[in-house]
């Protein structure tokens, strides 16, 4: 290919289009673009009526709502405010007395390959029993409960049991550190913690209870009265008398019936903490009615759910994807779902494909990072290549967590979907509570690397910094112009930060700012996400604020004077963390630099969690700053990527540092 400007340009334009098959269009819940356009027109013409209809048709209310949307205190929007319901009853009780009662709700595959199946009826009994155990310890409506669990059925039971008694759960991903657990307990004012003695990942036993103990011992957690411990393995763990109780002890003598507690539609179902770009984690608060409605709707629409589907979302319950598409959505929709405890590479990198064959999975939903690492594995070892497994049960593939690059999309489409399964590339966030922009399998022509069009009722747009719409083909800020039911309600304990972060005055104070840049294609108006507009990194689909990692590095006060963190593109994880560090001692080189880099990585893993470990560490006598003392992050990004420095560096106090910072350890 000759390197003409037009040829280079065309790399950015994706010309491959894959329309849905005729049979898919015929059988789909939203059939063809006519079906999609009809729903969009309904939402356009009667916005409140559209959402009210969906909420009446898809949610079981104990007290029907009369008010759909309350905008009187924007941006603190309320949906279905005078209605009452229970989230757990909408996932379990409603199936009793229907054919779903004895249907398998969960196929659980443990790390070692053991498979356990649980019906809807059995799951209801387990959730009710655990809800009674919570109530017996004095936990009641409005209390907050922190959940720090492995990816087992018990984690979902814990979430559902909290919802059943009207307690608000806050799940913390099992890979986070004791410090992260302590901060979240303090911020949420949790009265109890639900954890396990250990978790099993890749054949290894990893501690959970010990990390909870460590977090509680850091102080400020006096609100916690009870710690429930699920004994995942036979290994003993420390138990504090009077505070800690095993699941076996807690469940003893508890009835398997527990009447669900009705709560108002706006009652907080959960708080999920995300890394903020400014260091302190943000507690994203979600409301019961809106979140439940949208989890159920998107199961039906995005995944085109059918009664006989076997659905598998590989996300952990510690992330929002595991809330919407493991703990609530599939159960509200009456699906059979797979829950997997382990990792995709154990005992070998063909585990996902072997499990799809074993359980006859029909809808598979995972992250681009997992796909990219499995491409690598499949190409280096044919024994784990997906073509060794029978994947013909699959009908729909999904992608979540970050934009998927077109080449990974094509590999996924060909090797996993056999060129017959549409890929729903879903754009959404912790804050949006469910899918926002995504193709529909029986309607949308697919373009690799594009999340295509907003779902009906979601008024997405791209604007410039003044809030004016930009023409197709030009990039700008992704915004949502009207509220939607599953949106974030506030940041727990910090309404000002909520307004500033998501509804900035510059855009009028009622428009949601997603924090991502995007562009719409000139031909179809399809959306493509171009990346974060602030300093939030997306590593393996996990969003982390650069500030948080910088703060952790600087907290190593015996060594580190200053640190700046940027992202660079990475083939496997999407973005890799690159840290530029100034030490309180002379700039190290060679083996000494390697040893200090290892010490700093281990420190960050301990402070935040292994996911935040910098891939690259570079040392310099100082950091490149402007005259006003601002760190030149743009320059650091170029260094991290290995680009030649073309920008003006005359303002640098010490140009020699560019060479120092060029060396990676």
XYZ file of C-alpha atoms in Angstrom:
665
model
C 0.000 0.000 0.000
C 1.562 3.309 -0.961
C 1.824 5.819 1.823
C -0.315 8.474 0.244
C -2.232 10.753 2.593
C -5.520 9.297 1.447
C -4.316 5.751 2.159
C -3.314 6.672 5.692
C -6.559 8.502 6.156
C -8.571 5.506 5.177
C -7.185 3.533 8.101
C -9.401 5.620 10.331
C -12.482 4.966 8.271
C -13.997 1.552 8.784
C -15.627 0.405 5.559
C -16.559 -3.129 6.564
C -20.281 -3.474 7.280
C -22.033 -6.649 8.456
C -25.835 -6.448 8.223
C -27.881 -8.786 10.483
C -28.937 -12.069 8.856
C -32.473 -12.429 7.616
C -33.262 -15.123 10.191
C -31.927 -12.877 13.002
C -34.106 -9.959 11.836
C -37.143 -12.201 11.618
C -36.842 -13.670 15.107
C -35.554 -10.589 17.004
C -37.459 -8.677 19.689
C -36.469 -5.454 17.931
C -36.732 -6.411 14.286
C -34.782 -4.504 11.611
C -34.059 -0.771 11.582
C -37.837 -0.163 11.200
C -38.359 -1.725 14.640
C -35.547 0.361 16.143
C -36.717 3.597 14.517
C -40.315 3.017 15.708
C -39.169 2.783 19.364
C -36.938 5.866 18.970
C -39.882 7.789 17.511
C -42.112 6.723 20.448
C -39.478 8.028 22.910
C -39.035 11.213 20.889
C -42.781 11.952 20.671
C -43.791 11.025 24.210
C -40.666 10.728 26.356
C -42.342 10.140 29.705
C -45.078 7.957 28.231
C -42.423 5.727 26.630
C -40.578 5.133 29.923
C -43.813 4.750 31.899
C -45.007 2.025 29.472
C -41.734 0.093 29.796
C -41.760 0.392 33.596
C -45.348 -0.884 33.819
C -44.713 -3.775 31.430
C -41.362 -4.937 32.846
C -41.377 -4.303 36.578
C -43.584 -5.764 39.323
C -44.669 -2.866 41.550
C -46.089 -3.368 45.051
C -47.412 0.181 44.765
C -47.837 1.526 41.204
C -46.204 4.887 40.394
C -48.223 7.899 39.205
C -45.281 10.210 38.482
C -42.797 9.113 35.802
C -40.023 11.736 35.850
C -39.457 14.527 38.346
C -37.081 17.181 37.010
C -37.907 19.837 39.605
C -34.483 19.564 41.287
C -32.277 18.879 38.228
C -29.749 17.258 37.910
C -31.024 15.255 40.916
C -33.631 13.519 38.770
C -36.189 11.124 40.198
C -37.929 8.325 38.323
C -41.202 6.598 39.288
C -40.743 8.309 42.647
C -44.054 7.436 44.321
C -43.906 3.779 43.187
C -42.729 0.928 45.462
C -41.119 -2.415 44.655
C -38.490 -4.897 45.743
C -35.541 -5.725 43.473
C -35.104 -9.297 44.712
C -38.833 -10.058 44.282
C -38.484 -8.806 40.682
C -35.647 -11.281 40.116
C -36.966 -14.328 41.973
C -40.509 -14.259 43.432
C -42.114 -13.211 40.148
C -40.982 -16.471 38.543
C -42.745 -18.639 41.135
C -45.797 -20.367 39.754
C -44.498 -19.897 36.178
C -42.502 -22.350 33.994
C -39.342 -20.524 35.170
C -39.816 -21.789 38.736
C -37.942 -25.054 38.041
C -35.716 -23.601 35.311
C -31.963 -23.468 35.978
C -31.157 -19.917 37.071
C -27.408 -20.395 37.516
C -24.872 -22.863 36.183
C -21.915 -22.267 38.465
C -18.480 -23.540 37.399
C -15.846 -23.400 40.112
C -12.175 -22.718 39.526
C -11.437 -26.485 39.623
C -14.172 -27.250 37.077
C -16.865 -28.506 39.498
C -20.335 -27.576 38.151
C -23.387 -26.824 40.333
C -26.833 -25.977 38.936
C -29.413 -23.957 40.915
C -33.058 -23.451 39.891
C -35.010 -20.247 40.440
C -36.957 -21.925 43.248
C -33.744 -23.076 44.995
C -32.123 -19.661 44.550
C -35.138 -17.943 46.119
C -34.883 -20.249 49.156
C -31.125 -19.544 49.515
C -31.561 -15.765 49.165
C -34.476 -15.732 51.629
C -32.516 -17.749 54.166
C -29.517 -15.431 53.947
C -31.789 -12.364 54.123
C -33.184 -13.765 57.383
C -29.618 -14.253 58.664
C -28.865 -10.575 57.925
C -32.056 -9.443 59.648
C -31.230 -11.629 62.685
C -28.062 -9.538 63.115
C -30.150 -6.376 63.223
C -29.483 -5.288 59.618
C -32.457 -3.409 58.263
C -33.811 -1.205 55.484
C -31.466 1.686 54.695
C -28.349 0.100 56.284
C -25.241 -0.277 54.113
C -23.482 -3.612 53.769
C -20.039 -4.038 52.185
C -19.549 -7.197 50.102
C -16.001 -8.470 49.417
C -16.485 -11.876 47.876
C -15.082 -14.299 45.351
C -16.953 -14.789 42.085
C -19.227 -17.508 43.429
C -22.983 -17.945 43.642
C -22.760 -16.797 47.284
C -21.710 -13.316 46.120
C -24.933 -12.958 44.095
C -26.951 -14.419 46.996
C -25.436 -11.792 49.322
C -26.415 -8.947 46.942
C -29.942 -10.274 46.439
C -30.400 -10.837 50.202
C -29.440 -7.211 50.928
C -31.931 -6.006 48.298
C -34.589 -8.291 49.781
C -34.514 -6.541 53.178
C -33.974 -3.066 51.680
C -30.314 -2.789 52.764
C -27.992 -0.963 50.314
C -24.989 -3.059 49.206
C -21.575 -1.860 48.203
C -19.506 -4.522 46.480
C -15.727 -4.182 46.431
C -13.807 -6.198 43.836
C -11.929 -9.085 45.502
C -8.577 -7.885 44.041
C -8.596 -4.552 45.901
C -6.369 -3.870 48.906
C -7.177 -3.530 52.619
C -6.822 0.227 52.310
C -9.461 0.296 49.547
C -11.777 -1.809 51.754
C -11.270 0.510 54.746
C -11.913 3.693 52.720
C -15.128 2.265 51.291
C -16.406 1.029 54.683
C -15.800 4.480 56.121
C -17.410 6.364 53.247
C -20.484 4.133 53.105
C -20.799 3.827 56.909
C -21.277 0.066 56.467
C -22.760 -1.843 59.439
C -21.640 -5.255 58.190
C -19.150 -6.912 55.835
C -19.857 -10.088 53.877
C -16.650 -11.854 52.828
C -15.066 -15.307 52.409
C -12.074 -16.919 54.134
C -10.299 -17.320 50.761
C -10.966 -17.134 47.043
C -9.848 -19.638 44.418
C -8.251 -18.211 41.268
C -6.160 -20.190 38.821
C -5.630 -23.070 41.261
C -4.367 -20.737 43.979
C -5.995 -19.938 47.295
C -5.939 -16.188 47.922
C -6.950 -14.543 51.227
C -10.028 -12.311 51.532
C -10.894 -12.351 55.240
C -7.302 -11.445 56.207
C -7.521 -8.359 53.953
C -10.864 -7.354 55.549
C -9.281 -7.718 59.013
C -6.343 -5.595 57.916
C -8.734 -2.939 56.563
C -10.817 -2.905 59.774
C -7.642 -2.616 61.856
C -6.619 0.538 59.972
C -9.263 2.315 62.064
C -12.342 4.443 61.363
C -14.517 1.337 60.777
C -16.366 1.352 64.084
C -19.698 1.266 62.189
C -19.105 -2.459 61.348
C -20.870 -4.694 63.871
C -20.864 -8.045 62.025
C -18.564 -9.803 59.563
C -20.124 -12.774 57.747
C -17.537 -15.277 56.491
C -18.291 -17.749 53.711
C -15.969 -20.731 54.113
C -14.975 -21.200 50.479
C -12.093 -23.519 51.362
C -11.286 -25.739 54.321
C -8.393 -23.489 55.381
C -8.946 -21.761 58.724
C -8.903 -17.957 59.002
C -8.853 -15.584 61.953
C -12.335 -15.146 63.543
C -13.036 -12.346 66.018
C -15.417 -13.484 68.749
C -18.650 -11.505 69.007
C -18.157 -9.857 65.568
C -17.387 -12.597 63.029
C -19.778 -15.366 62.117
C -19.481 -18.116 59.452
C -22.236 -18.591 56.891
C -22.976 -22.005 58.413
C -23.525 -20.451 61.868
C -25.499 -17.501 60.489
C -27.859 -19.705 58.424
C -28.514 -22.244 61.163
C -32.206 -22.431 62.009
C -33.112 -19.635 59.525
C -36.302 -20.105 57.505
C -36.084 -20.342 53.718
C -38.985 -17.922 53.483
C -38.559 -14.183 53.861
C -41.128 -11.615 52.762
C -39.462 -9.014 50.512
C -39.438 -5.472 51.973
C -41.019 -2.874 49.662
C -38.908 0.232 49.087
C -39.528 3.459 47.160
C -38.324 3.435 43.545
C -35.612 5.962 44.465
C -34.310 3.909 47.395
C -30.541 3.290 46.918
C -30.134 -0.303 45.683
C -26.340 -0.031 45.794
C -23.342 2.239 46.011
C -20.451 1.288 43.774
C -17.173 3.091 44.235
C -15.219 4.052 41.137
C -11.807 5.564 40.962
C -12.121 9.278 40.581
C -9.510 11.219 38.683
C -9.007 13.291 41.798
C -7.923 10.560 44.114
C -10.822 9.973 46.482
C -13.059 7.141 45.219
C -16.537 8.230 44.123
C -19.508 6.333 45.572
C -21.871 6.096 42.584
C -25.405 5.749 43.957
C -28.067 3.842 41.993
C -31.819 3.740 42.563
C -33.832 0.508 42.793
C -36.622 1.128 40.248
C -34.648 2.658 37.397
C -31.671 0.308 37.661
C -33.841 -2.778 37.716
C -35.954 -1.643 34.770
C -32.965 -0.929 32.559
C -31.066 -4.137 33.496
C -34.147 -6.107 32.422
C -34.807 -4.039 29.257
C -31.238 -4.242 28.011
C -31.205 -8.029 28.551
C -34.224 -8.174 26.252
C -33.065 -5.618 23.701
C -29.266 -5.754 23.491
C -28.981 -9.515 23.953
C -32.345 -10.306 22.329
C -32.967 -12.803 25.114
C -35.008 -15.946 24.369
C -36.457 -18.464 26.838
C -33.893 -21.171 25.969
C -30.773 -18.936 25.954
C -27.766 -19.729 28.130
C -26.251 -16.353 28.925
C -22.699 -15.809 30.148
C -21.294 -12.481 31.261
C -17.703 -13.014 32.430
C -17.538 -9.833 34.579
C -16.906 -9.947 38.322
C -19.684 -8.738 40.653
C -17.176 -6.128 41.897
C -17.786 -4.085 38.725
C -21.003 -2.539 37.461
C -21.175 -5.074 34.600
C -21.436 -7.828 37.221
C -24.274 -5.891 38.931
C -26.372 -5.285 35.820
C -25.571 -8.446 33.839
C -24.922 -11.084 36.536
C -26.654 -10.189 39.809
C -29.846 -8.502 38.527
C -30.512 -8.344 34.741
C -30.392 -12.076 33.838
C -32.502 -13.024 36.878
C -35.082 -10.283 36.251
C -35.314 -11.522 32.648
C -35.680 -15.174 33.756
C -32.539 -16.324 31.937
C -30.275 -19.282 32.618
C -26.809 -17.855 33.209
C -23.268 -19.176 33.703
C -21.220 -17.847 36.611
C -17.516 -18.678 36.555
C -15.192 -18.410 39.524
C -11.817 -18.754 37.839
C -9.614 -17.048 35.256
C -9.690 -17.524 31.464
C -6.157 -18.952 31.322
C -6.430 -21.769 33.906
C -5.775 -24.680 33.552
C -5.148 -23.445 30.006
C -6.050 -20.484 27.789
C -8.821 -22.463 26.087
C -10.985 -22.445 29.250
C -13.597 -19.972 27.962
C -14.060 -21.872 24.695
C -14.241 -25.251 26.472
C -16.876 -23.849 28.854
C -18.977 -22.461 25.992
C -18.986 -25.976 24.496
C -19.633 -27.697 27.842
C -22.615 -25.544 28.854
C -23.957 -24.888 25.341
C -23.657 -21.152 25.913
C -25.689 -19.060 23.417
C -24.833 -15.452 24.434
C -21.257 -14.637 25.480
C -20.345 -11.225 26.925
C -16.729 -10.350 27.770
C -14.108 -7.584 27.666
C -11.747 -6.687 24.785
C -8.775 -7.265 27.122
C -9.795 -10.898 27.607
C -10.287 -11.278 23.845
C -6.869 -9.720 23.051
C -4.987 -11.889 25.558
C -6.780 -15.035 24.256
C -5.892 -14.097 20.642
C -2.248 -14.005 21.745
C -2.572 -17.388 23.474
C -4.425 -19.000 20.535
C -1.800 -17.814 18.080
C 1.096 -19.183 20.108
C -0.492 -22.537 21.083
C -2.888 -24.316 18.740
C -4.057 -26.642 21.558
C -5.999 -23.712 23.121
C -7.246 -22.262 19.820
C -11.027 -21.766 19.812
C -11.292 -24.032 16.735
C -10.574 -26.973 19.077
C -13.938 -26.344 20.779
C -17.465 -26.645 19.392
C -18.814 -23.091 19.518
C -21.872 -23.674 17.318
C -24.290 -23.064 20.261
C -23.350 -19.347 20.221
C -25.785 -16.907 18.624
C -24.738 -13.490 20.005
C -21.400 -12.102 21.175
C -20.908 -8.989 23.265
C -18.048 -6.705 24.203
C -17.865 -4.438 27.270
C -15.511 -2.269 29.327
C -13.672 -0.287 26.664
C -13.774 0.262 22.915
C -12.799 -2.869 20.956
C -10.232 -2.289 18.214
C -11.418 -3.397 14.759
C -8.842 -6.196 14.382
C -9.792 -7.807 17.697
C -13.442 -7.403 16.620
C -12.755 -9.282 13.378
C -10.919 -12.094 15.182
C -13.802 -12.426 17.671
C -16.343 -12.371 14.831
C -14.526 -15.035 12.785
C -12.994 -17.359 15.368
C -15.600 -17.291 18.127
C -18.777 -16.411 16.260
C -17.955 -18.334 13.065
C -19.049 -15.200 11.089
C -22.662 -15.891 12.022
C -23.018 -14.182 15.436
C -23.602 -10.424 15.642
C -21.273 -8.606 18.092
C -22.981 -6.107 20.375
C -20.221 -3.633 21.250
C -21.825 -1.963 24.278
C -20.845 1.521 25.436
C -21.890 2.385 28.980
C -20.384 3.316 32.378
C -20.717 2.635 36.083
C -22.629 5.899 36.210
C -25.129 5.020 33.442
C -26.247 1.778 35.126
C -26.725 -0.117 31.847
C -26.091 -0.017 28.085
C -26.350 3.388 26.386
C -25.030 2.989 22.853
C -24.983 -0.451 21.286
C -25.969 -2.334 18.150
C -29.122 -4.461 18.330
C -28.494 -7.985 17.003
C -31.586 -8.140 14.795
C -31.603 -4.532 13.625
C -28.249 -2.731 13.373
C -25.744 -3.238 10.535
C -22.413 -3.748 12.361
C -19.214 -1.785 11.784
C -16.094 -3.135 13.572
C -14.886 -0.849 16.370
C -18.134 1.184 16.506
C -20.773 0.972 19.236
C -23.176 2.254 16.498
C -26.393 3.926 17.802
C -28.009 4.865 21.142
C -30.750 2.647 22.546
C -34.313 3.976 22.194
C -34.944 6.660 24.833
C -31.222 7.488 25.239
C -30.637 10.995 23.838
C -26.895 10.819 23.135
C -25.068 13.564 21.218
C -21.581 14.944 20.564
C -20.959 18.571 21.462
C -18.087 21.049 21.643
C -16.870 22.620 24.889
C -19.678 25.203 24.703
C -22.339 22.489 24.461
C -23.117 23.041 20.734
C -23.740 19.978 18.574
C -20.845 19.164 16.231
C -21.373 17.841 12.684
C -20.877 14.135 11.905
C -17.217 13.417 11.208
C -15.962 15.927 13.794
C -14.942 14.761 17.251
C -16.176 16.252 20.511
C -17.556 15.435 23.957
C -20.057 12.637 24.388
C -23.137 13.813 26.303
C -26.639 12.571 27.072
C -29.182 15.354 26.812
C -32.112 13.879 28.690
C -32.225 11.857 31.924
C -32.829 8.070 31.809
C -34.067 5.697 34.542
C -30.847 3.816 35.372
C -28.655 6.923 35.660
C -26.506 7.735 38.685
C -28.535 9.650 41.297
C -25.690 11.317 43.153
C -22.236 10.650 44.543
C -22.765 9.232 48.031
C -22.240 12.028 50.581
C -20.971 14.453 47.904
C -23.745 16.094 45.831
C -21.480 19.000 44.784
C -18.925 16.665 43.282
C -21.751 14.881 41.466
C -22.900 18.112 39.821
C -19.357 19.229 38.919
C -18.314 15.829 37.571
C -21.356 14.933 35.501
C -23.565 17.994 34.969
C -21.106 20.871 34.603
C -22.401 24.431 34.442
C -20.508 24.973 31.163
C -22.992 22.617 29.490
C -26.019 24.158 31.221
C -26.139 21.925 34.322
C -28.751 19.450 33.015
C -26.732 17.630 30.339
C -24.813 14.482 31.396
C -21.111 14.615 30.482
C -19.806 11.093 29.934
C -16.147 12.090 30.214
C -15.363 10.384 26.890
C -14.499 11.863 23.541
C -16.422 10.512 20.543
C -17.043 11.024 16.850
C -20.024 10.110 14.622
C -19.401 8.651 11.174
C -20.412 10.843 8.274
C -22.290 8.111 6.441
C -24.382 6.416 9.134
C -24.098 8.696 12.155
C -22.566 5.802 14.095
C -20.753 6.614 17.329
C -17.120 5.688 17.920
C -15.595 6.337 21.349
C -12.135 7.899 21.087
C -11.076 7.691 24.737
C -11.244 9.525 28.064
C -11.112 13.286 28.055
C -9.668 13.493 31.567
C -6.895 11.604 33.220
C -8.696 8.351 33.816
C -6.962 5.251 32.524
C -8.799 2.253 31.194
C -6.732 -0.831 32.012
C -8.389 -4.093 31.022
C -11.769 -2.387 31.164
C -11.149 -1.104 34.718
C -11.239 2.666 35.012
C -8.635 4.142 37.302
C -7.780 7.695 38.030
C -4.138 8.644 37.382
C -4.321 10.729 40.535
C -5.039 7.697 42.649
C -1.929 5.865 41.372
C 0.206 9.023 41.711
C -1.023 9.484 45.259
C -0.143 5.863 46.081
C 3.395 6.266 44.693
C 3.997 9.497 46.583
C 2.679 7.829 49.751
C 5.902 5.766 49.671
C 7.400 8.727 51.401
C 10.778 7.186 52.297
C 11.602 6.896 48.598
C 9.388 8.987 46.322
C 9.432 12.748 46.012
C 7.123 13.161 43.046
C 5.283 11.036 40.513
C 3.223 11.492 37.361
C 1.206 8.726 35.739
C 0.015 8.543 32.136
C -1.411 5.836 29.927
C 0.091 4.391 26.768
C -1.588 2.076 24.278
C -1.062 -1.629 25.036
C -1.932 -4.559 22.802
C -3.319 -6.689 25.605
C -4.758 -4.417 28.284
C -5.876 -1.525 26.038
C -3.938 0.968 28.093
C -0.839 0.367 30.173
C 0.134 2.421 33.206
C 3.380 4.296 32.822
C 4.771 6.031 35.941
C 7.427 8.757 35.902
C 9.068 8.933 39.305
C 11.437 11.387 41.001
C 13.148 9.813 44.010
C 14.352 11.484 47.191
C 17.844 10.295 46.314
C 20.009 10.273 43.157
C 18.454 8.890 39.971
C 19.102 5.103 39.891
C 20.258 3.050 36.887
C 20.734 -0.612 35.957
C 19.977 -3.310 38.533
C 19.385 -0.790 41.280
C 16.690 0.928 39.176
C 15.117 -2.496 38.473
C 15.029 -3.338 42.201
C 13.441 0.037 43.129
C 10.918 -0.303 40.271
C 9.899 -3.717 41.678
C 9.574 -2.257 45.186
C 7.310 0.537 43.852
C 5.123 -1.898 41.865
C 4.603 -4.067 44.946
C 3.789 -0.965 46.960
C 1.086 0.215 44.513
C -0.377 -3.313 44.453
C -0.612 -3.211 48.247
C -2.070 0.338 48.343
C -4.640 0.025 45.527
C -4.550 -3.515 44.161
C -2.556 -5.514 41.554
C -4.621 -4.076 38.672
C -3.021 -0.639 39.331
C 0.607 -1.833 39.126
C 2.533 0.391 36.656
C 3.787 -1.598 33.663
C 6.569 0.929 32.970
C 8.486 2.856 35.604
C 10.875 5.601 34.519
C 13.153 7.611 36.788
C 14.277 11.210 36.355
C 15.944 13.893 38.489
C 12.773 15.919 38.016
C 9.587 15.992 35.929
C 9.054 18.158 32.841
C 7.086 21.200 33.968
C 5.858 24.437 32.452
C 6.987 27.750 33.933
C 3.856 27.848 36.022
C 4.874 24.516 37.566
C 2.280 22.337 35.750
C 3.536 18.889 34.802
C 3.653 18.580 30.998
C 1.577 15.445 30.756
C 1.309 15.696 26.981
C 5.096 15.398 26.791
C 5.047 12.445 29.190
C 2.394 10.720 27.025
C 4.669 11.109 23.985
C 7.639 9.711 25.962
C 5.520 6.783 27.201
C 4.502 5.926 23.645
C 8.128 6.151 22.481
C 7.282 9.016 20.046
C 9.921 11.480 18.973
C 9.456 14.777 20.820
C 8.314 17.413 18.371
C 6.813 19.911 20.808
C 8.656 22.914 22.136
C 10.829 21.934 25.105
C 12.631 25.247 25.473
C 10.712 26.013 28.651
C 12.119 22.929 30.403
C 14.352 23.667 33.363
C 16.448 20.601 32.610
C 16.279 19.229 29.035
C 18.609 16.341 30.002
C 15.768 14.682 31.857
C 14.151 13.694 28.584
C 16.916 11.137 28.096
C 16.612 9.941 31.689
C 12.861 9.550 31.399
C 13.267 7.645 28.136
C 14.611 4.592 29.989
C 11.968 2.050 31.114
C 12.331 -0.304 34.109
